[in-house]
mmCIF file of C-alpha atoms in Angstrom:
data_model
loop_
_atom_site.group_PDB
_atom_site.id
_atom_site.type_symbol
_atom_site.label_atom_id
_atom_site.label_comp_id
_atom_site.label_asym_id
_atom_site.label_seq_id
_atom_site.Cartn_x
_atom_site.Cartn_y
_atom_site.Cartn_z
ATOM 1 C CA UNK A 3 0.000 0.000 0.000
ATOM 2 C CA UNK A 4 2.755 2.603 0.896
ATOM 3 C CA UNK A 5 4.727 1.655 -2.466
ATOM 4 C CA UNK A 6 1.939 2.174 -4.688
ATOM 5 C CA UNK A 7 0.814 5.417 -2.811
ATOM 6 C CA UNK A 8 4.557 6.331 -2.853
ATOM 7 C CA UNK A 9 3.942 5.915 -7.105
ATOM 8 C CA UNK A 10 1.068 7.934 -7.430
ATOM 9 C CA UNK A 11 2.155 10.979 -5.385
ATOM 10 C CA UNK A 12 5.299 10.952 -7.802
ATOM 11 C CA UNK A 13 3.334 11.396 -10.453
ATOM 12 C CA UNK A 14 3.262 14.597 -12.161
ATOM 13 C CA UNK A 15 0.079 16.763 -12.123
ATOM 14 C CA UNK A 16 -1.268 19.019 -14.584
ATOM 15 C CA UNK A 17 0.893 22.320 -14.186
ATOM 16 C CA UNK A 18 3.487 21.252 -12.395
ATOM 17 C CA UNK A 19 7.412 21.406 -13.632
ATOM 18 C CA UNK A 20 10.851 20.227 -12.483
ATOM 19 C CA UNK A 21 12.411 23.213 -10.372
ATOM 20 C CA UNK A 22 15.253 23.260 -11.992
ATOM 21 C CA UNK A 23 13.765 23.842 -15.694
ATOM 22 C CA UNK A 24 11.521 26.437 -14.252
ATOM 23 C CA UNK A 25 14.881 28.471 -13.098
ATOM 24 C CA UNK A 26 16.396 27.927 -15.982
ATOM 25 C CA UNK A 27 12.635 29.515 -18.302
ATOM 26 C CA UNK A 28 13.901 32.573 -15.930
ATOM 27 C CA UNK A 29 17.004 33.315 -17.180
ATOM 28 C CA UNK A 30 18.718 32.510 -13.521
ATOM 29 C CA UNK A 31 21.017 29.800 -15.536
ATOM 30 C CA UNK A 32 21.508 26.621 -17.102
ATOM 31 C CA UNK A 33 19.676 23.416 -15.782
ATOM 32 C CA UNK A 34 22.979 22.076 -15.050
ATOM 33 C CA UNK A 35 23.809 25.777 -12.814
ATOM 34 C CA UNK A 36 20.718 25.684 -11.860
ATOM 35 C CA UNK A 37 20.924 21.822 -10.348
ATOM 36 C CA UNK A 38 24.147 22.380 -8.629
ATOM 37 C CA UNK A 39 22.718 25.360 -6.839
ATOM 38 C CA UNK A 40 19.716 23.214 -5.603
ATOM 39 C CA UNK A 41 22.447 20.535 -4.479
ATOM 40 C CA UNK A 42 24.160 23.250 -2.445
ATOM 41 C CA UNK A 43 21.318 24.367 -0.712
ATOM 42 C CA UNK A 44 20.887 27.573 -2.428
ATOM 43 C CA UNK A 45 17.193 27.387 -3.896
ATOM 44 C CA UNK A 46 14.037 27.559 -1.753
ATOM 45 C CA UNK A 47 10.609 26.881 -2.261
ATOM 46 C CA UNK A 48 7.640 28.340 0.053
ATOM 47 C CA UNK A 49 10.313 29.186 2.779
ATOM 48 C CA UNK A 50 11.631 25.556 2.556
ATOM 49 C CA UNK A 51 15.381 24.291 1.300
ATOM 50 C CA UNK A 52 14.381 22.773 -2.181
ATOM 51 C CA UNK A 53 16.110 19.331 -3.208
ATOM 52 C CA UNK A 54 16.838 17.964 -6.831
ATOM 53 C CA UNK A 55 13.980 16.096 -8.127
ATOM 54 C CA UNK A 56 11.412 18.767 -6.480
ATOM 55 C CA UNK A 57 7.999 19.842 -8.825
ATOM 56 C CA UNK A 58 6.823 23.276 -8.383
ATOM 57 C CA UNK A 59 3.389 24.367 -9.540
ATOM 58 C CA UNK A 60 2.723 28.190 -10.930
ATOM 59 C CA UNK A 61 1.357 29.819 -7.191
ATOM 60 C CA UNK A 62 4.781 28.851 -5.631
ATOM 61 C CA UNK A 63 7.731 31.292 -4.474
ATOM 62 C CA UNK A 64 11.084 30.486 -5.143
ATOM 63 C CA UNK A 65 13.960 31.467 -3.891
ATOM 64 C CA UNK A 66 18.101 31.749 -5.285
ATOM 65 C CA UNK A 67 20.630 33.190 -2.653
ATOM 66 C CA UNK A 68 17.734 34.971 -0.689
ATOM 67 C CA UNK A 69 15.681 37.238 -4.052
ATOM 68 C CA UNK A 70 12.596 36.121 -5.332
ATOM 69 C CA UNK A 71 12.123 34.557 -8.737
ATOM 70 C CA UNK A 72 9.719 36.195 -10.791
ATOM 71 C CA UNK A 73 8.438 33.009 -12.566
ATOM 72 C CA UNK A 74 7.953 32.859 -16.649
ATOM 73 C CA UNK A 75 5.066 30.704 -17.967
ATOM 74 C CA UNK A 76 5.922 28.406 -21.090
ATOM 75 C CA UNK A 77 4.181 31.264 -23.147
ATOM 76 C CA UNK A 78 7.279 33.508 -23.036
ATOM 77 C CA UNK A 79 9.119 36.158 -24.723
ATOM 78 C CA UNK A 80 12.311 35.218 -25.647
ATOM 79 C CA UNK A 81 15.349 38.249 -26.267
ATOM 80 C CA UNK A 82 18.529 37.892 -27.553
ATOM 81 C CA UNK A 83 20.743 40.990 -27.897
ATOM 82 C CA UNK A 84 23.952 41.993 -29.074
ATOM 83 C CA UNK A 85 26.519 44.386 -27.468
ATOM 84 C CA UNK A 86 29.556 45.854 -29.441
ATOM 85 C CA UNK A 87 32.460 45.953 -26.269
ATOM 86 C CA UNK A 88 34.858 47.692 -26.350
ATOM 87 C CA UNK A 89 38.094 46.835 -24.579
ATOM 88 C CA UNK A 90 38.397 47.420 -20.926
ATOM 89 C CA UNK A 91 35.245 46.203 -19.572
ATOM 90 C CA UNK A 92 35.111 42.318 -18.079
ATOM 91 C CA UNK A 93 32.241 40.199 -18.442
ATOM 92 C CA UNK A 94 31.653 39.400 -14.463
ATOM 93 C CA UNK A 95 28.218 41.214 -12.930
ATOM 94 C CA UNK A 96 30.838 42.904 -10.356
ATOM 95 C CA UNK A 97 34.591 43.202 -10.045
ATOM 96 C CA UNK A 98 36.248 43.726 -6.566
ATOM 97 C CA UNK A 99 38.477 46.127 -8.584
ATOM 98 C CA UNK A 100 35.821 48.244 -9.438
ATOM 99 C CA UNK A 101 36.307 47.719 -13.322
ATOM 100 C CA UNK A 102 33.612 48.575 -15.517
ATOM 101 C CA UNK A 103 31.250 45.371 -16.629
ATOM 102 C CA UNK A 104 29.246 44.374 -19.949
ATOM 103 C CA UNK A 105 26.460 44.379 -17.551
ATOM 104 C CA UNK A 106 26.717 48.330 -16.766
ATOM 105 C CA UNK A 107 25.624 49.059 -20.432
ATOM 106 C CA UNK A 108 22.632 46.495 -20.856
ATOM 107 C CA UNK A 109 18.695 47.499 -21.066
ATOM 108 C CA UNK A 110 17.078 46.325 -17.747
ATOM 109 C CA UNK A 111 14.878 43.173 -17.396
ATOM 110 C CA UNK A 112 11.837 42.880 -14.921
ATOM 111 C CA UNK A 113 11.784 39.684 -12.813
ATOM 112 C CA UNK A 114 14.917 38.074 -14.796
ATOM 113 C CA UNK A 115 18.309 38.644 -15.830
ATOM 114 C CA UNK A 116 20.979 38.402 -19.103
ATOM 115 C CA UNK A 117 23.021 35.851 -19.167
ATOM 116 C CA UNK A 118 26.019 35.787 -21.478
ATOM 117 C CA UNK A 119 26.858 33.158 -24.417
ATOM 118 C CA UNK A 120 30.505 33.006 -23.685
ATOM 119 C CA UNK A 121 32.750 35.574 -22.730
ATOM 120 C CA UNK A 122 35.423 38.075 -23.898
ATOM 121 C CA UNK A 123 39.551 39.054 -22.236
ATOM 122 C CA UNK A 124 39.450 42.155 -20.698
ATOM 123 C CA UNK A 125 41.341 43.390 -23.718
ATOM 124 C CA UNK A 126 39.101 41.756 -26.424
ATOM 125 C CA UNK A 127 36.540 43.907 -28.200
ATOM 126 C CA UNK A 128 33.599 43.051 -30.404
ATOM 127 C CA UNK A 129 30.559 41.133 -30.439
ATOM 128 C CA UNK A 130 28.882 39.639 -27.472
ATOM 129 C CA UNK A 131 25.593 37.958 -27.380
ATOM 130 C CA UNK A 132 23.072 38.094 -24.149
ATOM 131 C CA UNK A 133 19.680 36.526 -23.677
ATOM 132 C CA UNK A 134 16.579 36.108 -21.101
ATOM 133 C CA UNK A 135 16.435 32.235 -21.801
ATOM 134 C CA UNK A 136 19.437 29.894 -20.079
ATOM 135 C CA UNK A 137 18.688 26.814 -22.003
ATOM 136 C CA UNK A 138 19.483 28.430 -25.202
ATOM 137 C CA UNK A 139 22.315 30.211 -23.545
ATOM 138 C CA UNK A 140 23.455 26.629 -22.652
ATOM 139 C CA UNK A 141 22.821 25.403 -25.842
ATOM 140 C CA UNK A 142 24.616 28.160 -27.746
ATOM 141 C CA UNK A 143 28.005 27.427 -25.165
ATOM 142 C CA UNK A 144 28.518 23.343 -25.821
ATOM 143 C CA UNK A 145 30.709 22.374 -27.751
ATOM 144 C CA UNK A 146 28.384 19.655 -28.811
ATOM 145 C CA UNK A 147 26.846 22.723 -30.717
ATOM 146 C CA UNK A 148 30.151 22.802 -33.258
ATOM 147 C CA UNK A 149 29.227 26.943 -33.626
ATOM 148 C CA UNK A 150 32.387 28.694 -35.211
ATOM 149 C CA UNK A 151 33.370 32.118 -33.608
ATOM 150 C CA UNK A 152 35.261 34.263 -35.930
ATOM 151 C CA UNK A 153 37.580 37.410 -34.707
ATOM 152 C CA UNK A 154 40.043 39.776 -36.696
ATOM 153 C CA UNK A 155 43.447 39.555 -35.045
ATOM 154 C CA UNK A 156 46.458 42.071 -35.237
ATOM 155 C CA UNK A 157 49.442 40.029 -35.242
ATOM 156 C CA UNK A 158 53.176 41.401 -33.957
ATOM 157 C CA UNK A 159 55.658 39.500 -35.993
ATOM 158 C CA UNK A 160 56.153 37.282 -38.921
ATOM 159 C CA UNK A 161 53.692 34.593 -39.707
ATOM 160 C CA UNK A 162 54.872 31.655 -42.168
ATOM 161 C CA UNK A 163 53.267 29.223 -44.283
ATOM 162 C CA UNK A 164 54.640 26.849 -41.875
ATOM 163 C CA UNK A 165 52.674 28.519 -38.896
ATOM 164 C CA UNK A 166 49.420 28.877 -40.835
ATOM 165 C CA UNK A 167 49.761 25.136 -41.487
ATOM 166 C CA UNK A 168 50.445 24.411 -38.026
ATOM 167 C CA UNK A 169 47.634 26.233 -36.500
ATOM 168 C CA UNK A 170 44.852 24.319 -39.039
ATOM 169 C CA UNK A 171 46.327 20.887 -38.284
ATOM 170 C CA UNK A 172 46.217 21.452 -34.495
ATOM 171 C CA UNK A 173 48.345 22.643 -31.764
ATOM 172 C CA UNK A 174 48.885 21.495 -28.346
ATOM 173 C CA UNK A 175 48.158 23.774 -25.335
ATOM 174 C CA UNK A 176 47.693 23.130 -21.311
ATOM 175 C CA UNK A 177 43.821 22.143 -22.095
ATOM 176 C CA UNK A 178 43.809 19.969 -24.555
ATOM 177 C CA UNK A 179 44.505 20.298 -28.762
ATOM 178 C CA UNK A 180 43.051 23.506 -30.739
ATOM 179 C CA UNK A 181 43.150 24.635 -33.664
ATOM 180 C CA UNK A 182 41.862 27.148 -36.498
ATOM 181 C CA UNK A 183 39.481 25.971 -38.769
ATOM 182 C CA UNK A 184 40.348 29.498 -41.057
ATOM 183 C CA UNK A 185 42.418 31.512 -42.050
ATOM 184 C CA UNK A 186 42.314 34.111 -43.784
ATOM 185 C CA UNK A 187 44.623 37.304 -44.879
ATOM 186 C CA UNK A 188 43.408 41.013 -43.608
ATOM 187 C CA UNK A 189 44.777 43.970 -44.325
ATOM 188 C CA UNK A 190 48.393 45.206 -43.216
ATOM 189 C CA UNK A 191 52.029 44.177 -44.546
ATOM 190 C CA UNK A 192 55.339 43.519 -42.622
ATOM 191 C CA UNK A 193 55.375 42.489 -39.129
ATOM 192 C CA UNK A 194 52.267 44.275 -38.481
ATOM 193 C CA UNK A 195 49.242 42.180 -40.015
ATOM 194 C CA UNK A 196 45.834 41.729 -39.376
ATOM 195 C CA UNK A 197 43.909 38.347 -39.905
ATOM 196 C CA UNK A 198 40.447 36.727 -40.013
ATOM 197 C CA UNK A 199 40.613 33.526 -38.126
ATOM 198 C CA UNK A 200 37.693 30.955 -36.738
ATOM 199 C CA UNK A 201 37.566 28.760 -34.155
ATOM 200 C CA UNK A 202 34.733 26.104 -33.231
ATOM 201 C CA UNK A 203 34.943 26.325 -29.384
ATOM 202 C CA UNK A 204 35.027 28.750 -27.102
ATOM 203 C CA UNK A 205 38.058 28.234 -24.590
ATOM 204 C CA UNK A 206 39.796 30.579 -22.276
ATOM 205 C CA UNK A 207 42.339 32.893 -24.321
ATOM 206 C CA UNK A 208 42.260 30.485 -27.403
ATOM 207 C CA UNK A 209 42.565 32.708 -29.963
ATOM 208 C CA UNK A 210 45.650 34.342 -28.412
ATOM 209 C CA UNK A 211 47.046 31.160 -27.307
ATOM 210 C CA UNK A 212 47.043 29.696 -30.372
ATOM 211 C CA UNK A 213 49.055 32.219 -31.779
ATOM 212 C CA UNK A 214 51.520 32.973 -29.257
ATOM 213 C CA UNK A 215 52.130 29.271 -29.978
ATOM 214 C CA UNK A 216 53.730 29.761 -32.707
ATOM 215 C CA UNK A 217 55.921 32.356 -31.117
ATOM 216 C CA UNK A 218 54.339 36.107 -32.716
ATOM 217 C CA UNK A 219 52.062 38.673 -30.394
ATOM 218 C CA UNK A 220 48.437 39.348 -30.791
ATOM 219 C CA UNK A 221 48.207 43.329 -30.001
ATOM 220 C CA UNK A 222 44.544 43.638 -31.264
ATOM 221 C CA UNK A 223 41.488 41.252 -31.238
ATOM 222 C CA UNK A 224 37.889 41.582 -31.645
ATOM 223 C CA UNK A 225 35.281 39.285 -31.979
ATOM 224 C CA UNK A 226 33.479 39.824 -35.349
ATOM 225 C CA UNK A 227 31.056 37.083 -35.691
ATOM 226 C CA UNK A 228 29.198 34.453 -33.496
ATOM 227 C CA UNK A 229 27.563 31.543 -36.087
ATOM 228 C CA UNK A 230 25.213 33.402 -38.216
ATOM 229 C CA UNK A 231 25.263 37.027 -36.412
ATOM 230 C CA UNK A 232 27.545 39.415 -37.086
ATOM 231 C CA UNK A 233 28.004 43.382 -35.586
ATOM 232 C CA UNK A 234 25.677 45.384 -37.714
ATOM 233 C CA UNK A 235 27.736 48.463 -39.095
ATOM 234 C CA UNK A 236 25.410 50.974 -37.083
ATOM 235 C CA UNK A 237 25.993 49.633 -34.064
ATOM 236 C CA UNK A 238 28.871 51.343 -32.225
ATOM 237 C CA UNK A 239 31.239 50.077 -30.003
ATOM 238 C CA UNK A 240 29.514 50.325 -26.329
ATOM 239 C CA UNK A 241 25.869 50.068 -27.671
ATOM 240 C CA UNK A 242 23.578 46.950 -28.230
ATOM 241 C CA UNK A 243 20.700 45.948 -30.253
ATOM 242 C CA UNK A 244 18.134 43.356 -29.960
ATOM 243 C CA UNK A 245 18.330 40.486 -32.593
ATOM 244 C CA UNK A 246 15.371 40.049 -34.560
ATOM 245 C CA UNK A 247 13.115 37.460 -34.104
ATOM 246 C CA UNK A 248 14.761 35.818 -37.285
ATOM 247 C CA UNK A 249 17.658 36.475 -36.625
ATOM 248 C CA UNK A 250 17.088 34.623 -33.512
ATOM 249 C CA UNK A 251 15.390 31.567 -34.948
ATOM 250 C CA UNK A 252 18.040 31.252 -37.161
ATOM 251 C CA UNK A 253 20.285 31.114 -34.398
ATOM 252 C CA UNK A 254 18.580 28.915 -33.068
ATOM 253 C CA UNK A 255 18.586 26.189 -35.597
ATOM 254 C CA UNK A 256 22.185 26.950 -36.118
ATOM 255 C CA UNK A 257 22.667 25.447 -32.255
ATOM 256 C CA UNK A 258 20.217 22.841 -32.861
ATOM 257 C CA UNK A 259 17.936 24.225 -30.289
ATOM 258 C CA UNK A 260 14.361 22.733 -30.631
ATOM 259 C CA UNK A 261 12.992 26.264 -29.129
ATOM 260 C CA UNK A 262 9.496 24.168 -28.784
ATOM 261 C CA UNK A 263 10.908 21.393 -25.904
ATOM 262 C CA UNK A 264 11.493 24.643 -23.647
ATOM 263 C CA UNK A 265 9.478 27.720 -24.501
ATOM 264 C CA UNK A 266 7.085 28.582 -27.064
ATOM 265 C CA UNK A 267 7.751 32.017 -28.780
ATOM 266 C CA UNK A 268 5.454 35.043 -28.613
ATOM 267 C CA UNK A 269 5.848 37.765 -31.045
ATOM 268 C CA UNK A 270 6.899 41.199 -29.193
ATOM 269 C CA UNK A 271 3.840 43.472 -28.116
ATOM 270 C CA UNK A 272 2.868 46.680 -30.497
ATOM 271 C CA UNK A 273 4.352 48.656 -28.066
ATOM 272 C CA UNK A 274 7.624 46.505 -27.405
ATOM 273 C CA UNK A 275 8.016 46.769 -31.373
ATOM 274 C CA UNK A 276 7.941 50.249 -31.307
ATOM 275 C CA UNK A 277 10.440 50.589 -28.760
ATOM 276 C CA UNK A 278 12.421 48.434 -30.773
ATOM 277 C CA UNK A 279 12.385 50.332 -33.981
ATOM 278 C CA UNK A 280 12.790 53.820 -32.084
ATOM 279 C CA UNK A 281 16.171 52.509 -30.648
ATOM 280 C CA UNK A 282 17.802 50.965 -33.552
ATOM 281 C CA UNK A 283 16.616 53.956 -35.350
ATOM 282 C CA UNK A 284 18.768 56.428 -32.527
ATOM 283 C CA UNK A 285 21.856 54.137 -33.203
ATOM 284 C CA UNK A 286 21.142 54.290 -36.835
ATOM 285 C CA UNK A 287 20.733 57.876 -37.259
ATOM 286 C CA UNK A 288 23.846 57.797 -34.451
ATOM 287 C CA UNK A 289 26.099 56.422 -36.806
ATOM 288 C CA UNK A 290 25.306 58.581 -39.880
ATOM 289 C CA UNK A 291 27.404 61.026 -41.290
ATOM 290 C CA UNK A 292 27.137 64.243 -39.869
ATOM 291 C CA UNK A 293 25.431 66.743 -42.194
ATOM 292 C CA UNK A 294 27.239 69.600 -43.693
ATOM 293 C CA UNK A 295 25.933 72.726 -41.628
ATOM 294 C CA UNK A 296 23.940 74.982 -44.313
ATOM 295 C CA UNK A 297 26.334 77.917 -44.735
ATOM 296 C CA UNK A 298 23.781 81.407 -45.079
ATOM 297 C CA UNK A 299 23.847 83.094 -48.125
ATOM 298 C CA UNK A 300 25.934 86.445 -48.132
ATOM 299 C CA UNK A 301 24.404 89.412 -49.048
ATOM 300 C CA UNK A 302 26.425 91.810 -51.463
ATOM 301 C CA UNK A 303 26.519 95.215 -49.842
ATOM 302 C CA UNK A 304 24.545 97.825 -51.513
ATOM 303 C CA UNK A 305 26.552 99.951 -54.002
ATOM 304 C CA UNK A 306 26.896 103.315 -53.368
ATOM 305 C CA UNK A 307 27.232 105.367 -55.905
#
């Protein structure tokens, strides 16, 4: 009798979802963050120290570290935006050196927070993507994705045939093999060059690892393209832009994200479109060449005879 009553009560019921993937719908983190953080006794549920395996229904309050989750139904809106940084900022929420963040530059969110796809050195500039949604974040971050990352480097010193060859084959650093899938000449001549190069993964200092393998200096990198997004030419550096919803369903397929098994989109409100537009249209008309200043017509002086 207790066995089969111990069955039925671990059945779900209409409404109810795994705690984890409910955190995760609310842009706290991945499942797999998100299921460590209920193993270390970090997650609470109606006032009570949550466990993995628990169910939450909709009316329930949950807690991370102490603030209240504002929960997301499966109807949601999903955001992914892209911010141009520029060197000198870090990609941590805080930095006990007071450095400036990613984060300081970001629109707000109500109830949830961005969470980065990857990050970028201190000293790397260029494209960064952040969205409301941790599985795709997740998703978008393993390596089981195969997403190529492409960044324009400046490189200090000489670079060979020999070198180019070596860094497509595969070189061996602390973490493992790496390599460049491409290659590809920028502008620049002498000891001073600048290249387009692409990797598949996204490991700590690869880019400039992989170089300084081969025994030149990387003085400049930026990120210029993450799969199928790249930085739109309006878009300064230190100013984002939401992805449109193409944009982001194409990103989606490019990670092999089934966007159905998680949330189900829902097109942005009249009003959420309009803010939209007005913003990339400030950035846009930001970025346009400034307009010769009418100069006033000058008058010829009466003649006096």
């Amino acid at each position: 009798m207790t066995q089969a009553a111990d069955e039925k009560t671990s059945v779900a019921v209409p409404g109810d979802e795994k705690l984890q993937k409910v955190l995760a719908r609310a842009g706290i983190g991945s499942r797999r963050e998100m299921e460590r953080a209920i193993e270390a006794g970090q997650v609470k549920v109606n006032d009570k120290i949550a466990k993995l395996g628990d169910r939450v229904m909709p009316q329930d309050k949950i807690f991370v570290n102490g603030q209240r989750v504002v929960l997301r139904s499966e109807l949601t809106r999903r955001r992914v935006i892209l911010y141009n940084k520029p060197e000198g900022e870090i990609c941590s929420r805080s930095d006990p050196e007071g450095r400036p963040t990613v984060y300081d530059h970001l629109p707000p969110l109500k109830g949830e927070r961005w969470i980065s796809v990857g990050r970028l050195d201190f000293n790397t500039s260029g494209l960064l993507l952040f969205t409301n949604d941790g599985e795709l974040a997740n998703k978008l971050m393993h390596p089981s994705s195969v997403i190529d990352r492409e960044y324009l480097v400046r490189i200090q010193g000489e670079v060979t045939d020999d070198m180019r060859t070596n860094l497509l084959k595969g070189v061996a650093l602390d973490d493992g093999v790496a390599r460049f899938t491409d290659i590809v000449d920028g502008a620049g001549e002498g000891k001073n060059r600048w290249f387009y190069c692409v990797v598949m993964e996204g490991r700590n200092r690869e880019v400039r690892r992989l170089w300084e393998s081969q025994g030149v200096k990387v003085s400049r990198l930026k990120r210029v393209r993450y799969a199928n997004i790249f930085i739109p030419s309006h878009v300064r550096v230190g100013q984002w832009t939401d992805l449109t919803e193409r944009e982001i369903q194409d990103l989606c397929m490019t990670a092999g994200f089934d966007s159905s098994t998680y949330t189900r989109m829902m097109e942005p409100t009249r009003d959420e479109a309009a803010q939209r537009e007005r913003h990339d249209k400030k950035l846009r008309a930001a970025s346009a060449a400034p307009r010769r200043p009418k100069v006033p017509v000058r008058k010829r002086p009466p003649i006096v005879e």
